[in-house]
Tab-separated table of C-alpha atoms in Angstrom:
chain	number	residue	atom	x	y	z
U	1062	UNK	CA	6.151	56.079	-11.628
U	1063	UNK	CA	6.062	59.179	-9.398
U	1064	UNK	CA	9.180	59.894	-7.361
U	1065	UNK	CA	7.284	59.492	-4.076
U	1066	UNK	CA	5.997	56.046	-5.127
U	1067	UNK	CA	9.495	55.013	-6.220
U	1068	UNK	CA	11.000	56.025	-2.879
U	1069	UNK	CA	8.288	54.247	-0.921
U	1070	UNK	CA	8.967	51.037	-2.873
U	1071	UNK	CA	12.696	51.521	-2.472
U	1072	UNK	CA	12.450	51.491	1.326
U	1073	UNK	CA	9.496	49.115	1.680
U	1074	UNK	CA	11.428	46.100	2.929
U	1075	UNK	CA	14.387	45.116	5.121
U	1076	UNK	CA	17.719	46.086	3.643
U	1077	UNK	CA	16.176	48.161	0.874
U	1078	UNK	CA	17.573	51.550	-0.048
U	1079	UNK	CA	21.079	52.958	-0.045
U	1080	UNK	CA	23.200	51.350	2.645
U	1081	UNK	CA	25.910	52.310	5.099
U	1082	UNK	CA	28.703	51.658	2.596
U	1083	UNK	CA	27.235	54.177	0.163
U	1084	UNK	CA	26.656	56.649	2.999
U	1085	UNK	CA	30.270	56.308	4.122
U	1086	UNK	CA	31.517	56.728	0.552
U	1087	UNK	CA	29.575	59.964	0.123
U	1088	UNK	CA	30.946	61.279	3.399
U	1089	UNK	CA	34.536	60.323	2.583
U	1090	UNK	CA	34.915	57.767	5.397
U	1091	UNK	CA	35.070	54.023	5.721
U	1092	UNK	CA	31.949	52.278	7.066
U	1093	UNK	CA	33.917	51.319	10.181
U	1094	UNK	CA	35.010	54.932	10.806
U	1095	UNK	CA	31.485	56.207	10.334
U	1096	UNK	CA	29.881	53.669	12.642
U	1097	UNK	CA	32.554	54.270	15.300
U	1098	UNK	CA	31.626	57.952	15.728
U	1099	UNK	CA	30.287	58.571	19.235
U	1100	UNK	CA	28.138	61.744	19.239
U	1101	UNK	CA	28.993	64.113	22.100
U	1102	UNK	CA	27.551	67.538	22.937
U	1103	UNK	CA	28.238	70.414	25.297
U	1104	UNK	CA	25.036	71.872	26.697
U	1105	UNK	CA	24.472	75.430	27.916
U	1106	UNK	CA	21.793	78.119	27.888
U	1107	UNK	CA	21.682	81.604	26.392
U	1108	UNK	CA	19.184	84.363	27.211
U	1109	UNK	CA	16.323	85.049	24.801
U	1110	UNK	CA	15.669	88.630	23.700
U	1111	UNK	CA	12.058	88.359	24.867
U	1112	UNK	CA	13.034	86.853	28.213
U	1113	UNK	CA	13.765	83.357	29.431
U	1114	UNK	CA	16.583	81.172	28.173
U	1115	UNK	CA	17.339	78.957	25.198
U	1116	UNK	CA	19.018	75.557	25.601
U	1117	UNK	CA	21.896	74.965	23.213
U	1118	UNK	CA	23.493	71.591	22.527
U	1119	UNK	CA	26.795	72.267	20.757
U	1120	UNK	CA	28.360	69.202	19.084
U	1121	UNK	CA	31.948	68.242	19.852
U	1122	UNK	CA	34.419	69.452	17.183
U	1123	UNK	CA	34.764	66.103	15.384
U	1124	UNK	CA	30.999	65.572	15.315
U	1125	UNK	CA	30.422	69.145	14.161
U	1126	UNK	CA	32.832	68.623	11.273
U	1127	UNK	CA	30.989	65.449	10.257
U	1128	UNK	CA	27.606	67.174	10.536
U	1129	UNK	CA	28.851	69.918	8.233
U	1130	UNK	CA	29.854	67.237	5.750
U	1131	UNK	CA	26.383	65.665	6.022
U	1132	UNK	CA	24.855	69.094	5.433
U	1133	UNK	CA	27.004	69.881	2.400
U	1134	UNK	CA	27.076	66.474	0.731
U	1135	UNK	CA	23.607	65.145	1.525
U	1136	UNK	CA	21.111	67.671	2.851
U	1137	UNK	CA	21.960	70.641	0.624
U	1138	UNK	CA	20.837	68.697	-2.452
U	1139	UNK	CA	17.345	68.006	-1.099
U	1140	UNK	CA	14.377	70.334	-1.538
U	1141	UNK	CA	12.399	72.063	1.174
U	1142	UNK	CA	8.988	73.611	0.529
U	1143	UNK	CA	9.131	77.035	-1.124
U	1144	UNK	CA	7.210	78.555	1.805
U	1145	UNK	CA	10.065	77.695	4.202
U	1146	UNK	CA	12.279	80.792	4.100
U	1147	UNK	CA	14.535	80.312	7.120
U	1148	UNK	CA	17.991	78.768	6.598
U	1149	UNK	CA	17.427	78.426	2.847
U	1150	UNK	CA	19.822	79.628	0.148
U	1151	UNK	CA	18.645	82.891	-1.420
U	1152	UNK	CA	16.187	83.530	1.409
U	1153	UNK	CA	16.407	85.819	4.429
U	1154	UNK	CA	14.280	87.673	6.939
U	1155	UNK	CA	13.849	90.289	4.186
U	1156	UNK	CA	12.529	87.930	1.510
U	1157	UNK	CA	10.261	86.401	4.149
U	1158	UNK	CA	8.896	89.818	5.118
U	1159	UNK	CA	8.412	90.920	1.486
U	1160	UNK	CA	5.686	88.299	1.005
U	1161	UNK	CA	3.561	90.069	3.614
U	1162	UNK	CA	4.296	93.724	2.828
U	1163	UNK	CA	1.406	96.181	2.434
U	1164	UNK	CA	-1.267	93.665	3.474
U	1165	UNK	CA	-4.386	94.778	5.368
U	1166	UNK	CA	-4.023	92.006	7.975
U	1167	UNK	CA	-0.919	90.127	9.159
U	1168	UNK	CA	-1.205	87.156	11.526
U	1169	UNK	CA	1.893	85.779	13.258
U	1170	UNK	CA	2.104	82.548	15.232
U	1171	UNK	CA	5.050	80.903	16.969
U	1172	UNK	CA	5.790	77.179	17.265
U	1173	UNK	CA	6.693	76.092	20.777
U	1174	UNK	CA	10.114	74.420	21.214
U	1175	UNK	CA	10.485	73.923	17.458
U	1176	UNK	CA	13.783	72.014	17.325
U	1177	UNK	CA	13.077	70.101	20.513
U	1178	UNK	CA	9.711	68.960	19.138
U	1179	UNK	CA	11.194	67.650	15.864
U	1180	UNK	CA	11.619	64.048	16.947
U	1181	UNK	CA	14.211	61.444	16.013
U	1182	UNK	CA	11.348	59.265	14.771
U	1183	UNK	CA	10.383	61.851	12.174
U	1184	UNK	CA	14.012	62.475	11.192
U	1185	UNK	CA	14.626	58.754	10.651
U	1186	UNK	CA	11.389	58.426	8.674
U	1187	UNK	CA	12.538	61.276	6.447
U	1188	UNK	CA	15.927	59.698	5.760
U	1189	UNK	CA	14.188	56.447	4.824
U	1190	UNK	CA	11.709	58.295	2.613
U	1191	UNK	CA	14.508	59.865	0.551
U	1192	UNK	CA	16.110	56.511	-0.159
U	1193	UNK	CA	18.377	55.366	2.691
U	1194	UNK	CA	18.104	51.850	4.102
U	1195	UNK	CA	16.912	51.343	7.637
U	1196	UNK	CA	20.460	50.885	8.927
U	1197	UNK	CA	21.803	53.950	7.116
U	1198	UNK	CA	18.797	56.043	8.171
U	1199	UNK	CA	19.294	55.066	11.813
U	1200	UNK	CA	22.976	55.951	11.591
U	1201	UNK	CA	22.245	59.353	10.009
U	1202	UNK	CA	19.638	59.989	12.681
U	1203	UNK	CA	22.093	59.097	15.464
U	1204	UNK	CA	24.611	61.551	13.988
U	1205	UNK	CA	22.145	64.428	13.637
U	1206	UNK	CA	19.840	64.174	16.682
U	1207	UNK	CA	20.367	64.364	20.433
U	1208	UNK	CA	18.179	63.177	23.302
U	1209	UNK	CA	15.244	62.431	21.026
U	1210	UNK	CA	15.150	65.507	18.814
U	1211	UNK	CA	17.060	67.991	16.685
U	1212	UNK	CA	19.724	69.716	18.808
U	1213	UNK	CA	19.721	73.492	18.625
U	1214	UNK	CA	23.404	74.089	17.912
U	1215	UNK	CA	24.103	71.366	15.325
U	1216	UNK	CA	24.870	72.541	11.754
U	1217	UNK	CA	22.418	69.973	10.378
U	1218	UNK	CA	19.411	70.980	12.482
U	1219	UNK	CA	18.199	74.091	10.601
U	1220	UNK	CA	18.136	72.369	7.188
U	1221	UNK	CA	16.663	69.160	8.599
U	1222	UNK	CA	13.917	71.144	10.298
U	1223	UNK	CA	12.813	72.385	6.870
U	1224	UNK	CA	13.216	69.073	5.054
U	1225	UNK	CA	11.305	67.105	7.680
U	1226	UNK	CA	8.480	69.650	7.553
U	1227	UNK	CA	7.756	69.657	3.828
U	1228	UNK	CA	4.308	68.171	4.539
U	1229	UNK	CA	3.592	70.744	7.252
U	1230	UNK	CA	4.470	73.606	4.913
U	1231	UNK	CA	2.494	72.068	2.039
U	1232	UNK	CA	-0.614	71.766	4.229
U	1233	UNK	CA	-0.398	75.317	5.549
U	1234	UNK	CA	0.390	76.674	2.094
U	1235	UNK	CA	-2.707	74.920	0.740
U	1236	UNK	CA	-4.730	76.375	3.622
U	1237	UNK	CA	-3.499	79.863	2.756
U	1238	UNK	CA	-4.485	79.436	-0.917
U	1239	UNK	CA	-7.942	78.261	0.120
U	1240	UNK	CA	-8.370	81.351	2.322
U	1241	UNK	CA	-6.904	83.752	-0.268
U	1242	UNK	CA	-3.952	84.463	2.028
U	1243	UNK	CA	-0.139	84.264	1.800
U	1244	UNK	CA	1.884	81.930	4.024
U	1245	UNK	CA	5.543	81.626	5.010
U	1246	UNK	CA	7.446	79.908	7.793
U	1247	UNK	CA	10.797	81.175	9.030
U	1248	UNK	CA	11.997	78.495	11.474
U	1249	UNK	CA	9.391	78.563	14.275
U	1250	UNK	CA	7.768	81.807	13.070
U	1251	UNK	CA	4.571	81.263	11.028
U	1252	UNK	CA	3.010	84.169	9.157
U	1253	UNK	CA	-0.261	84.520	7.226
U	1254	UNK	CA	-1.275	87.763	5.540
U	1255	UNK	CA	-4.674	88.615	4.099
U	1256	UNK	CA	-5.728	90.930	1.250
U	1257	UNK	CA	-8.788	92.129	3.200
U	1258	UNK	CA	-10.318	92.124	6.669
U	1259	UNK	CA	-12.059	88.733	6.917
U	1260	UNK	CA	-12.573	87.561	10.492
U	1261	UNK	CA	-13.862	84.177	9.368
U	1262	UNK	CA	-10.746	83.493	7.277
U	1263	UNK	CA	-8.436	84.743	10.035
U	1264	UNK	CA	-10.119	82.491	12.591
U	1265	UNK	CA	-9.968	79.508	10.234
U	1266	UNK	CA	-6.244	80.086	9.670
U	1267	UNK	CA	-5.509	80.089	13.403
U	1268	UNK	CA	-7.695	77.090	14.300
U	1269	UNK	CA	-6.549	74.970	11.359
U	1270	UNK	CA	-2.882	75.829	11.933
U	1271	UNK	CA	-3.180	74.576	15.515
U	1272	UNK	CA	-4.681	71.327	14.264
U	1273	UNK	CA	-2.088	70.820	11.511
U	1274	UNK	CA	0.770	71.512	13.928
U	1275	UNK	CA	-0.652	68.992	16.396
U	1276	UNK	CA	-0.815	66.399	13.601
U	1277	UNK	CA	2.879	67.043	12.888
U	1278	UNK	CA	3.959	66.870	16.537
U	1279	UNK	CA	4.066	70.603	17.366
U	1280	UNK	CA	2.130	73.113	19.435
U	1281	UNK	CA	1.682	76.873	19.270
U	1282	UNK	CA	2.864	79.179	22.003
U	1283	UNK	CA	0.144	80.622	24.167
U	1284	UNK	CA	-1.798	83.751	23.243
U	1285	UNK	CA	1.022	86.178	24.015
U	1286	UNK	CA	2.805	85.008	20.848
U	1287	UNK	CA	-0.272	85.154	18.609
U	1288	UNK	CA	-0.326	88.544	16.887
U	1289	UNK	CA	-3.045	89.904	14.591
U	1290	UNK	CA	-2.137	93.320	13.203
U	1291	UNK	CA	-4.039	95.670	10.887
U	1292	UNK	CA	-2.648	98.475	8.723
U	1293	UNK	CA	-3.200	101.120	11.432
U	1294	UNK	CA	-0.929	99.089	13.740
U	1295	UNK	CA	2.745	98.248	13.409
U	1296	UNK	CA	2.947	94.988	11.451
U	1297	UNK	CA	6.136	93.076	12.252
U	1298	UNK	CA	7.348	90.019	10.326
U	1299	UNK	CA	10.694	88.430	11.281
U	1300	UNK	CA	11.670	91.655	13.032
U	1301	UNK	CA	10.875	93.978	10.116
U	1302	UNK	CA	7.996	96.429	9.754
U	1303	UNK	CA	5.924	95.512	6.665
U	1304	UNK	CA	3.177	98.171	6.650
U	1305	UNK	CA	4.934	99.585	3.577
U	1306	UNK	CA	8.163	98.063	2.275
U	1307	UNK	CA	10.125	95.964	4.790
U	1308	UNK	CA	12.287	98.107	7.054
U	1309	UNK	CA	13.768	98.016	10.515
U	1310	UNK	CA	11.489	99.372	13.250
U	1311	UNK	CA	11.863	103.103	13.891
U	1312	UNK	CA	13.138	102.491	17.431
U	1313	UNK	CA	15.892	100.231	16.076
U	1314	UNK	CA	16.881	102.771	13.411
U	1315	UNK	CA	17.132	105.523	16.042
U	1316	UNK	CA	19.212	103.297	18.304
U	1317	UNK	CA	21.601	102.469	15.445
U	1318	UNK	CA	21.956	106.164	14.520
U	1319	UNK	CA	22.906	106.879	18.125
U	1320	UNK	CA	25.488	104.079	18.057
U	1321	UNK	CA	26.957	105.388	14.797
U	1322	UNK	CA	27.163	108.895	16.286
U	1323	UNK	CA	28.987	107.573	19.355
U	1324	UNK	CA	31.477	105.738	17.147
U	1325	UNK	CA	32.002	108.782	14.894
U	1326	UNK	CA	32.680	111.055	17.873
U	1327	UNK	CA	34.982	108.608	19.672
U	1328	UNK	CA	32.577	107.821	22.501
U	1329	UNK	CA	31.935	104.391	23.991
U	1330	UNK	CA	29.363	102.324	22.093
U	1331	UNK	CA	27.198	99.463	23.368
U	1332	UNK	CA	28.147	97.303	20.374
U	1333	UNK	CA	31.458	95.741	19.470
U	1334	UNK	CA	32.962	96.466	16.053
U	1335	UNK	CA	31.854	93.027	14.828
U	1336	UNK	CA	28.312	93.515	16.121
U	1337	UNK	CA	28.067	96.936	14.492
U	1338	UNK	CA	29.315	95.472	11.212
U	1339	UNK	CA	26.546	92.885	11.413
U	1340	UNK	CA	23.891	95.564	11.934
U	1341	UNK	CA	25.294	97.582	9.021
U	1342	UNK	CA	25.100	94.499	6.796
U	1343	UNK	CA	21.482	93.957	7.837
U	1344	UNK	CA	20.615	97.591	7.115
U	1345	UNK	CA	22.213	97.294	3.697
U	1346	UNK	CA	20.346	94.069	2.934
U	1347	UNK	CA	17.003	95.603	3.914
U	1348	UNK	CA	17.669	98.781	1.925
U	1349	UNK	CA	18.603	97.071	-1.330
U	1350	UNK	CA	15.664	94.682	-1.513
U	1351	UNK	CA	12.957	95.874	-3.943
U	1352	UNK	CA	9.631	96.918	-2.470
């Protein structure tokens, strides 16, 4: 029997699947302690680099600790689709960009309100599909969602967003194979790249992606976040230029050189020491990846 068929039978009736007692055992709590947890969040907004603001729902310390335990003991053992490169072990913006390096055409699309559109209904359905009983799945969903969706700020949300979207990634990956293209998704950032200029294939990728996303409960941002770039233009994928090997944009490299010069000469810099260390680590990661 295939694993999918086994799991569907496992959760096909009331009380089927792994229950709350087993869930509590895996999380190192008693069933009573687990069920007594009252999820609480602190909400605030942060500015987006491209303008506007992003709503963050940060879990209370005790809930955050429990969510980390859920992530480590339950979610980390489950498999996302290989085309999902964001938040996955061994993957990064560099490995995501490498897939699309030196391609004649790169098409980027952006999912609107990605976490906020990943509903509690889909999260609960996923937990049931991987073997938890209805009661345990509802409890896991209550502990990992907020106001009807995945909260941007919870440790569990990034991994859940990949796990819940295995079917989405499988459908878009199959579409890419059919069109002779490559496909990756880094969080809400979808990228297709093509080995040749083929307007029919490019159009089919865009139209079909919109339809698949709608089927899965998502929508694309409007035209300003749909980018089609050829080799004579700057092709950006997850913030890296991929016309040749992945690298930081020239403007970013110049800015960082200026910052380093300011630091070396004792002048004020626009980055803190921690921020500069982060940029240096990114530069190092980009430089050491093979072309």
